[in-house]
Amino acid sequence: MEETTTTTTTKRVLLFPFMAQGHLIPFSQLAHLISLRNNHSVTLVNTPSNILTLRSILPSSSTVRLSSLPFNPSDHGLPPGQESTDSLPFHLFFPLFLSTESLRPAFTRFVSDALSSDPTSPLSIIADPFLGWTVDVAKDLGVFHAFFLTSGAWGSAVFLSLWTHHPLPWSDSDDLALPNRPNVRLRRSQVTPLLLHGDDDDNPEFAFFHRQIAQFCKSDGVIVNTAEGFERSGVEFLKEESGGMPVWAVGPLLRVPSTPLSDDTHIGWLAGHPPASVLYVSFGSMNTISASQMVELAMGLEASGTAFVWVIRPPIGFDFKVGFREEWLPEGFEERMREQNRGVLIHGWAPQMEILSHASTGAFLSHCGWNSVLESLCNGVPIVGWPIAGEQFYNSTMMVEEIGVCVEIARGNGNESVVCREDVERIVRSVMMGGEGEEMRRKAREVGEVLRAAVGEGGASVRAMDDFLRTALSTMAGKD
Ligand code: UDP
């Protein structure tokens, strides 16, 4: 890639992700890619146990440095060593969010020490939008700052718009036209309960997110994990919503699948099925469905006759670490599916990238978390959407209405979504066995090509990354 400077000055980038698998993975990929650029010294900053996770995600050859900030989970009501949403029960997510603000003094010291140790070397900060206060640290120290959105452009823009224009002008019919985009209409079931019920700053959770969103437009720019050719209108909308800040679409940044693949028993099971015949079902790293939805999903899957791999977690209201109880599924379901070689339940963590890249996987029933969306489409796998929270609703709608690679099976915050076994059976059959599914798979393969080309040699996302680095590192540290 082209480098504009001819000096040998080391240019430094500090990256600070939020503590959740869906954020740590793309941040480490971004860090690794930047470190591959000439002379760039890259450091990922986080709390001690997340540093261990980041080390395990980064390729072993990576030169990215890892630096932990002092953090004591028990000061924030969190169990020892449990510093990410992946290890915490749902009711402790908010204490974790809130605890991130306590990292500000240590992060300020870290940046300021880095500046004084080498005042002539450019330095910039890339932070998670949930860590909005990092903008103030950067501004106080005269350092370039960008937010990295680990979600897509369209979903982020809608999410930003909802928070920025709060309180929302709901119509009597329970739907809403977005203030800046009256042609975009949302239902109540597509909006986080915080924006529906928690509408004042006396609610600490609402106030926290409000504080972070208010910082968004103060940054110097936005990096987003998407490709412009895939989300053209999303990137445009994001530019508008972020007040005209520069937006660099540098994705898709994905975790590299581990090798060898064949050692995994689930991959072995997949290999025994015909191409594109297996439905992969997963709700990501933090979400799950209710016990009654779980029964409807199981009955619908069984009736559909489709082979499936289902990553199953305890239902809403239960800690993910409790043992799985048979009573959460229809009687004898797991055993029946195993005996008929029809379905596999993965209790715990699945090798998702490996499953999605396997030729036997034909569709993904997903909560539409952004990493899952990109991982699926990069592999040409269409999506059966069941969005549950946050911007997942807008990811799903965009893929249904604009791209044609998704059909929605259910939608709603947590246990509010209504899903019945007949719908599951009908939709799964049409995606796995009908013409609709074939057409979605064709489109997904086309999108996969666009996404892969964007990060290939000379691709638009590679050029955007270089442009970002030139902009972010063109000024000396300590100057505007
Ligand atoms: N993931 C995985 N195995 C699992 C569940 C999740 O490898 O059993 C990975 C998945 O491949 C993706 C990330 O965790 O990279 C989840 O991110 P996403 O944005 O899809 O959803 P989130 O978990 O953030 O809601």
Coordinates of C-alpha atoms and ligand atoms in Angstrom, one line a residue:
M1 CA 0.0 0.0 0.0
E2 CA 1.1 3.6 -0.7
E3 CA 2.7 5.5 2.2
T4 CA 2.9 9.2 1.8
T5 CA 5.8 9.9 4.3
T6 CA 9.4 9.0 3.7
T7 CA 10.6 9.4 7.3
T8 CA 11.1 6.5 9.6
T9 CA 9.0 8.0 12.4
T10 CA 7.0 5.4 14.1
K11 CA 3.3 6.1 13.9
R12 CA 1.2 4.9 16.8
V13 CA -2.5 3.8 17.0
L14 CA -4.2 2.9 20.3
L15 CA -7.4 0.9 20.0
F16 CA -9.9 0.6 22.9
P17 CA -12.8 -1.9 22.3
F18 CA -15.9 -2.4 24.5
M19 CA -15.8 -5.7 26.5
A20 CA -17.9 -8.1 24.4
Q21 CA -16.9 -10.8 22.0
G22 CA -18.7 -9.0 19.1
H23 CA -16.5 -6.0 19.7
L24 CA -13.2 -7.6 20.7
I25 CA -13.1 -9.7 17.5
P26 CA -13.4 -6.9 14.9
F27 CA -11.2 -4.5 17.0
S28 CA -8.4 -7.1 17.0
Q29 CA -8.8 -7.6 13.3
L30 CA -8.6 -3.9 12.7
A31 CA -5.6 -3.6 15.0
H32 CA -3.8 -6.5 13.2
L33 CA -4.5 -5.0 9.8
I34 CA -3.2 -1.6 10.9
S35 CA -0.1 -3.2 12.4
L36 CA 0.7 -4.7 9.0
R37 CA 1.1 -1.1 7.5
N38 CA 4.7 0.2 7.4
N39 CA 6.1 1.3 10.8
H40 CA 2.8 1.4 12.6
S41 CA 3.0 0.5 16.2
V42 CA -0.4 -0.7 17.4
T43 CA -1.7 -1.2 20.9
L44 CA -4.9 -2.7 22.1
V45 CA -5.9 -1.3 25.5
N46 CA -8.3 -3.1 27.9
T47 CA -9.0 -4.6 31.3
P48 CA -6.8 -7.5 32.3
S49 CA -9.1 -10.5 31.5
N50 CA -10.1 -9.0 28.2
I51 CA -6.4 -8.6 27.3
L52 CA -6.2 -12.4 27.7
T53 CA -9.1 -12.8 25.3
L54 CA -7.6 -10.4 22.8
R55 CA -4.4 -12.3 22.9
S56 CA -6.3 -15.5 22.1
I57 CA -8.1 -13.8 19.1
L58 CA -5.0 -12.2 17.5
P59 CA -3.0 -14.3 15.1
S60 CA 0.0 -15.7 16.9
S61 CA 2.3 -13.9 14.5
S62 CA 0.7 -10.5 15.2
T63 CA 2.9 -7.6 16.4
V64 CA 0.0 -5.8 18.1
R65 CA 0.8 -4.9 21.6
L66 CA -1.6 -5.5 24.5
S67 CA -1.8 -3.2 27.5
S68 CA -4.0 -3.6 30.5
L69 CA -5.5 -0.8 32.5
P70 CA -5.9 -1.5 36.3
F71 CA -9.5 -2.7 36.9
N72 CA -11.0 -4.4 39.9
P73 CA -14.4 -6.0 39.0
S74 CA -15.5 -6.2 42.6
D75 CA -15.4 -2.4 42.8
H76 CA -18.3 -2.5 40.4
G77 CA -20.3 -5.4 41.7
L78 CA -18.9 -7.8 39.2
P79 CA -17.5 -11.3 40.1
P80 CA -13.7 -11.7 40.0
G81 CA -12.2 -12.0 36.5
Q82 CA -15.6 -11.5 34.9
E83 CA -15.1 -8.3 32.8
S84 CA -17.0 -9.0 29.6
T85 CA -20.6 -9.6 28.6
D86 CA -19.6 -13.1 27.5
S87 CA -18.9 -14.2 31.1
L88 CA -21.6 -12.2 32.8
P89 CA -25.3 -12.9 33.4
F90 CA -27.6 -10.4 31.7
H91 CA -28.4 -8.4 34.9
L92 CA -24.7 -7.5 35.2
F93 CA -24.4 -6.1 31.7
F94 CA -25.3 -2.6 32.9
P95 CA -22.8 -2.6 35.8
L96 CA -20.2 -3.6 33.3
F97 CA -21.2 -0.7 30.9
L98 CA -21.1 1.8 33.9
S99 CA -17.7 0.5 35.1
T100 CA -16.0 1.5 31.9
E101 CA -16.3 5.2 32.9
S102 CA -14.0 4.4 35.8
L103 CA -11.2 3.6 33.3
R104 CA -10.9 7.2 32.3
P105 CA -8.0 8.4 34.6
A106 CA -5.9 5.3 33.9
F107 CA -6.5 5.7 30.1
T108 CA -5.6 9.4 30.3
R109 CA -2.4 8.5 32.1
F110 CA -1.6 5.9 29.5
V111 CA -2.1 8.2 26.6
S112 CA -0.2 11.1 28.2
D113 CA 2.8 8.8 29.1
A114 CA 2.9 7.6 25.5
L115 CA 2.9 11.2 24.3
S116 CA 5.7 12.3 26.6
S117 CA 7.8 9.3 25.9
D118 CA 7.9 10.2 22.2
P119 CA 6.5 13.7 21.5
T120 CA 7.4 13.7 17.8
S121 CA 5.6 10.5 16.8
P122 CA 2.0 10.8 15.6
L123 CA -0.5 9.0 17.7
S124 CA -4.2 8.5 17.3
I125 CA -7.0 6.8 19.2
I126 CA -9.7 4.4 17.8
A127 CA -12.3 3.7 20.4
D128 CA -15.7 2.0 20.8
P129 CA -18.7 4.2 20.8
F130 CA -19.8 2.8 24.1
L131 CA -16.6 4.5 25.5
G132 CA -17.8 8.0 24.5
W133 CA -15.6 9.7 27.1
T134 CA -12.5 8.8 25.1
V135 CA -13.2 11.7 22.9
D136 CA -12.6 14.1 25.8
V137 CA -9.4 12.4 26.7
A138 CA -8.2 12.8 23.0
K139 CA -9.3 16.4 22.8
D140 CA -7.6 17.3 26.1
L141 CA -4.4 15.8 24.9
G142 CA -4.6 17.1 21.3
V143 CA -4.8 13.6 19.8
F144 CA -6.8 12.5 16.7
H145 CA -9.8 10.4 17.7
A146 CA -12.1 8.1 15.7
F147 CA -14.9 5.8 16.8
F148 CA -15.0 2.3 15.3
L149 CA -18.5 1.0 14.7
T150 CA -18.5 -2.8 15.0
S151 CA -22.0 -2.8 13.6
G152 CA -23.1 -1.9 10.1
A153 CA -23.6 1.6 8.7
W154 CA -27.4 1.4 8.2
G155 CA -28.2 -0.1 11.6
S156 CA -25.8 2.3 13.4
A157 CA -27.3 5.3 11.5
V158 CA -30.9 4.3 12.6
F159 CA -29.8 3.7 16.1
L160 CA -28.0 7.0 16.3
S161 CA -31.0 8.8 14.8
L162 CA -33.4 7.3 17.4
W163 CA -31.1 8.5 20.3
T164 CA -30.4 11.8 18.8
H165 CA -34.1 12.6 18.2
H166 CA -35.4 11.3 21.5
P167 CA -38.2 11.6 22.6
L168 CA -39.7 10.0 19.5
P169 CA -42.8 11.2 17.7
W170 CA -44.8 7.9 17.9
S171 CA -48.0 7.9 15.9
D172 CA -51.3 6.5 17.3
S173 CA -50.8 3.4 15.2
D174 CA -47.6 2.6 17.1
D175 CA -45.2 3.3 14.3
L176 CA -42.7 6.0 13.7
A177 CA -41.2 7.8 10.8
L178 CA -37.6 8.6 11.4
P179 CA -37.2 12.4 11.7
N180 CA -34.5 12.8 9.0
R181 CA -35.8 10.0 6.8
P182 CA -39.6 10.0 6.8
N183 CA -39.7 7.1 4.4
V184 CA -38.1 4.9 7.0
R185 CA -40.8 3.6 9.3
L186 CA -40.2 1.6 12.5
R187 CA -42.6 -0.4 14.7
R188 CA -42.4 -0.3 18.5
S189 CA -41.2 -3.9 18.4
Q190 CA -38.0 -2.7 16.6
V191 CA -37.0 -0.2 19.3
T192 CA -35.0 -0.9 22.4
P193 CA -37.2 -0.7 25.6
L194 CA -34.8 2.0 27.0
L195 CA -36.0 4.4 24.3
L196 CA -39.6 3.5 24.9
H197 CA -39.8 3.6 28.7
G198 CA -36.6 4.9 30.2
D199 CA -36.9 8.4 28.8
D200 CA -35.3 10.5 31.4
D201 CA -31.9 11.0 32.7
D202 CA -33.0 9.8 36.2
N203 CA -32.8 6.3 34.8
P204 CA -29.1 5.5 35.1
E205 CA -29.1 3.1 32.2
F206 CA -30.8 5.6 29.9
A207 CA -28.4 8.4 31.1
F208 CA -25.3 6.2 30.5
F209 CA -26.2 5.6 26.8
H210 CA -27.3 9.2 26.4
R211 CA -23.9 10.4 27.6
Q212 CA -22.1 8.1 25.2
I213 CA -24.3 9.0 22.2
A214 CA -23.9 12.7 23.0
Q215 CA -20.1 12.3 22.5
F216 CA -20.4 10.7 19.1
C217 CA -20.4 13.8 16.9
K218 CA -17.4 15.3 18.8
S219 CA -15.0 12.8 17.3
D220 CA -12.8 13.4 14.3
G221 CA -14.3 10.6 12.3
V222 CA -16.0 7.2 12.1
I223 CA -14.6 3.9 10.9
V224 CA -17.3 1.3 10.2
N225 CA -17.1 -2.5 9.7
T226 CA -18.8 -2.6 6.3
A227 CA -18.1 -2.2 2.7
E228 CA -19.4 0.8 0.8
G229 CA -20.4 -1.3 -2.2
F230 CA -22.6 -3.4 0.1
E231 CA -24.2 -0.7 2.2
R232 CA -24.1 2.4 0.0
S233 CA -27.2 4.0 1.4
G234 CA -26.2 3.0 4.9
V235 CA -22.9 4.8 4.6
E236 CA -24.7 7.9 3.2
F237 CA -27.2 7.9 6.1
L238 CA -24.4 7.4 8.6
K239 CA -22.6 10.5 7.2
E240 CA -25.8 12.5 7.6
E241 CA -26.5 11.3 11.1
S242 CA -22.9 11.9 12.3
G243 CA -23.1 15.6 11.3
G244 CA -20.9 15.3 8.2
M245 CA -17.9 13.6 9.9
P246 CA -15.7 11.6 7.6
V247 CA -16.9 7.9 7.5
W248 CA -14.4 5.2 6.4
A249 CA -15.9 1.8 5.5
V250 CA -13.1 -0.6 6.0
G251 CA -14.9 -4.0 6.3
P252 CA -15.7 -6.7 6.4
L253 CA -13.2 -7.4 9.2
L254 CA -13.7 -11.0 10.3
R255 CA -12.1 -13.4 12.6
V256 CA -9.9 -15.9 10.6
P257 CA -11.3 -19.4 11.0
S258 CA -9.1 -21.8 12.9
T259 CA -7.4 -24.7 11.1
P260 CA -7.5 -27.7 10.8
L261 CA -11.3 -27.8 10.6
S262 CA -11.8 -31.5 10.4
D263 CA -10.9 -32.2 14.1
D264 CA -14.2 -30.7 15.2
T265 CA -17.0 -33.2 15.7
H266 CA -19.7 -30.8 14.5
I267 CA -17.8 -30.1 11.3
G268 CA -17.5 -33.9 10.9
W269 CA -21.3 -34.1 11.3
L270 CA -21.9 -31.4 8.7
A271 CA -19.6 -33.2 6.2
G272 CA -22.0 -36.1 6.2
H273 CA -24.8 -33.9 4.7
P274 CA -25.4 -32.7 1.2
P275 CA -24.3 -29.2 0.1
A276 CA -26.5 -26.3 1.3
S277 CA -28.9 -28.7 3.2
V278 CA -28.2 -27.8 6.9
L279 CA -29.7 -24.8 8.7
Y280 CA -27.4 -23.2 11.3
V281 CA -29.2 -21.6 14.3
S282 CA -27.5 -19.3 16.7
F283 CA -28.4 -16.1 18.6
G284 CA -24.9 -14.8 19.1
S285 CA -22.7 -14.5 22.2
M286 CA -25.1 -12.7 24.5
N287 CA -28.7 -13.2 23.4
T288 CA -31.1 -16.1 23.9
I289 CA -34.8 -16.7 23.5
S290 CA -37.6 -17.6 26.0
A291 CA -38.4 -21.1 27.1
S292 CA -41.7 -21.0 25.2
Q293 CA -40.1 -19.6 22.0
M294 CA -37.5 -22.4 22.3
V295 CA -40.3 -25.1 22.2
E296 CA -41.9 -23.5 19.2
L297 CA -38.6 -23.3 17.4
A298 CA -37.8 -26.9 18.2
M299 CA -41.3 -28.1 17.1
G300 CA -41.1 -26.1 13.9
L301 CA -37.6 -27.4 13.1
E302 CA -38.7 -30.9 13.6
A303 CA -41.8 -30.5 11.4
S304 CA -39.8 -28.8 8.6
G305 CA -37.7 -32.0 8.0
T306 CA -34.6 -29.8 7.6
A307 CA -31.2 -30.9 9.1
F308 CA -29.9 -28.3 11.6
V309 CA -27.1 -27.3 13.9
W310 CA -28.5 -25.3 16.8
V311 CA -26.3 -23.4 19.3
I312 CA -28.5 -23.5 22.3
R313 CA -28.2 -21.6 25.5
P314 CA -30.5 -21.6 28.6
P315 CA -33.6 -19.4 28.0
I316 CA -34.2 -15.8 29.0
G317 CA -34.1 -15.5 32.8
F318 CA -31.4 -18.1 33.4
D319 CA -27.6 -17.7 33.8
F320 CA -25.8 -19.1 30.7
K321 CA -23.6 -21.1 33.0
V322 CA -26.4 -23.2 34.5
G323 CA -26.6 -26.7 33.1
F324 CA -29.1 -27.2 30.3
R325 CA -32.5 -28.7 31.4
E326 CA -34.3 -31.1 29.2
E327 CA -37.6 -29.6 30.2
W328 CA -36.8 -26.5 28.1
L329 CA -37.3 -28.5 25.0
P330 CA -40.1 -30.8 23.7
E331 CA -39.9 -34.2 25.3
G332 CA -37.2 -36.4 23.8
F333 CA -36.3 -33.8 21.2
E334 CA -32.6 -33.9 21.4
E335 CA -32.4 -37.7 21.5
R336 CA -34.9 -38.0 18.5
M337 CA -32.9 -35.6 16.4
R338 CA -29.6 -37.3 17.2
E339 CA -31.0 -40.8 16.4
Q340 CA -32.5 -39.6 13.1
N341 CA -29.2 -37.9 12.3
R342 CA -31.5 -34.8 11.8
G343 CA -30.0 -32.2 14.2
V344 CA -27.2 -31.4 16.5
L345 CA -27.5 -29.2 19.6
I346 CA -24.3 -27.4 20.6
H347 CA -24.4 -26.5 24.3
G348 CA -21.9 -23.7 24.6
W349 CA -19.6 -22.1 22.1
A350 CA -19.8 -23.1 18.5
P351 CA -17.0 -22.8 15.8
Q352 CA -19.3 -20.3 13.9
M353 CA -17.0 -19.2 11.1
E354 CA -16.1 -22.9 10.4
I355 CA -19.8 -23.9 10.3
L356 CA -20.7 -21.0 8.0
S357 CA -17.9 -21.6 5.6
H358 CA -18.8 -25.3 5.3
A359 CA -20.4 -26.3 2.0
S360 CA -23.3 -28.2 3.8
T361 CA -24.6 -25.0 5.5
G362 CA -27.5 -23.6 3.5
A363 CA -28.9 -20.8 5.7
F364 CA -28.4 -19.2 9.0
L365 CA -31.2 -18.5 11.5
S366 CA -29.6 -15.6 13.3
H367 CA -30.3 -12.8 15.7
C368 CA -28.7 -10.5 13.0
G369 CA -25.8 -9.4 15.2
W370 CA -23.5 -7.6 12.7
N371 CA -20.6 -10.0 12.9
S372 CA -22.9 -12.9 12.2
V373 CA -24.4 -11.1 9.2
L374 CA -21.0 -10.4 7.7
E375 CA -19.7 -13.9 8.4
S376 CA -22.8 -15.4 6.8
L377 CA -22.9 -13.2 3.7
C378 CA -19.1 -13.5 3.1
N379 CA -19.8 -17.2 2.8
G380 CA -22.8 -16.7 0.5
V381 CA -25.2 -18.0 3.2
P382 CA -28.6 -16.3 3.3
I383 CA -30.3 -15.4 6.7
V384 CA -33.5 -16.3 8.4
G385 CA -33.7 -13.2 10.7
W386 CA -34.9 -13.2 14.4
P387 CA -33.6 -9.9 15.7
I388 CA -33.8 -9.5 19.5
A389 CA -32.1 -6.2 20.5
G390 CA -30.3 -3.0 19.6
E391 CA -29.6 -2.4 16.0
Q392 CA -30.2 -6.0 15.0
F393 CA -33.8 -5.0 14.0
Y394 CA -32.4 -2.5 11.4
N395 CA -29.8 -5.0 10.1
S396 CA -32.6 -7.4 9.5
T397 CA -34.9 -4.9 7.8
M398 CA -32.1 -3.7 5.5
M399 CA -31.3 -7.2 4.4
V400 CA -34.9 -8.1 3.8
E401 CA -36.0 -4.9 2.0
E402 CA -32.8 -3.6 0.3
I403 CA -30.6 -6.6 -0.3
G404 CA -33.0 -9.5 -0.6
V405 CA -30.8 -12.0 1.4
C406 CA -33.0 -12.4 4.5
V407 CA -36.5 -13.4 5.5
E408 CA -37.7 -12.4 9.0
I409 CA -39.1 -15.2 11.1
A410 CA -39.7 -13.3 14.3
R411 CA -38.8 -10.0 15.9
G412 CA -39.1 -8.3 19.2
N413 CA -37.2 -7.3 22.4
G414 CA -36.4 -10.5 24.3
N415 CA -39.5 -12.6 25.0
E416 CA -41.8 -10.1 23.4
S417 CA -41.6 -11.7 19.9
V418 CA -44.3 -13.9 18.9
V419 CA -43.3 -17.0 17.0
C420 CA -45.3 -20.2 16.3
R421 CA -44.2 -23.6 15.1
E422 CA -46.2 -23.4 11.9
D423 CA -44.4 -20.2 10.8
V424 CA -41.0 -21.8 11.7
E425 CA -41.9 -24.9 9.6
R426 CA -43.2 -22.8 6.6
I427 CA -40.3 -20.3 6.5
V428 CA -37.6 -22.9 7.1
R429 CA -39.0 -25.1 4.4
S430 CA -39.2 -22.3 1.9
V431 CA -35.6 -21.1 2.6
M432 CA -34.1 -24.6 2.7
M433 CA -36.1 -26.4 0.1
G434 CA -38.0 -23.8 -2.0
G435 CA -37.3 -21.5 -4.9
E436 CA -37.2 -18.5 -2.5
G437 CA -34.2 -20.0 -0.7
E438 CA -32.4 -20.6 -4.0
E439 CA -32.9 -17.0 -5.0
M440 CA -31.7 -15.8 -1.6
R441 CA -28.6 -18.0 -1.9
R442 CA -27.8 -16.6 -5.3
K443 CA -28.0 -13.0 -4.0
A444 CA -26.0 -14.0 -0.9
R445 CA -23.3 -15.4 -3.1
E446 CA -23.2 -12.1 -5.1
V447 CA -23.0 -10.0 -1.9
G448 CA -20.3 -12.4 -0.7
E449 CA -18.3 -11.5 -3.8
V450 CA -18.7 -7.7 -3.2
L451 CA -17.6 -8.1 0.4
R452 CA -14.6 -10.2 -0.4
A453 CA -13.5 -7.9 -3.2
A454 CA -13.7 -4.8 -0.9
V455 CA -11.0 -6.3 1.3
G456 CA -9.0 -7.8 -1.5
E457 CA -6.0 -6.3 -3.3
G458 CA -6.9 -2.7 -4.2
G459 CA -10.4 -3.0 -2.9
A460 CA -12.5 -0.1 -1.7
S461 CA -12.2 -1.0 2.0
V462 CA -8.4 -1.3 1.8
R463 CA -8.2 2.1 0.1
A464 CA -10.5 3.5 2.8
M465 CA -8.2 2.1 5.5
D466 CA -5.2 3.8 3.9
D467 CA -7.0 7.0 3.6
F468 CA -8.0 6.8 7.3
L469 CA -4.4 6.2 8.4
R470 CA -3.1 9.0 6.3
T471 CA -5.6 11.4 7.9
A472 CA -5.3 10.1 11.4
L473 CA -1.5 10.1 11.5
S474 CA -0.7 13.2 9.5
T475 CA -0.4 15.4 12.5
M476 CA 2.2 15.2 15.2
A477 CA 1.0 14.2 18.6
G478 CA -0.1 17.2 20.7
K479 CA -1.2 19.3 17.8
D480 CA -4.7 19.8 16.3
Ligands
UDP1 N1 -19.7 -16.7 18.0 C1 -19.0 -17.9 17.9 N2 -19.6 -19.0 18.5 C2 -20.8 -18.9 19.2 C3 -21.4 -17.6 19.3 C4 -20.8 -16.5 18.7 O1 -18.0 -18.0 17.3 O2 -21.3 -19.9 19.7 C5 -19.0 -15.5 17.4 C6 -19.6 -15.2 16.1 O3 -18.9 -15.9 15.1 C7 -19.4 -13.7 16.0 C8 -19.5 -13.2 17.4 O4 -19.2 -14.3 18.2 O5 -18.1 -13.4 15.5 C9 -20.9 -12.7 17.8 O6 -21.0 -11.4 17.2 P1 -22.4 -10.8 16.7 O7 -22.1 -9.4 16.3 O8 -22.9 -11.7 15.6 O9 -23.4 -10.9 17.9 P2 -23.3 -10.5 19.4 O10 -22.9 -11.7 20.1 O11 -22.4 -9.3 19.5 O12 -24.8 -10.1 19.7

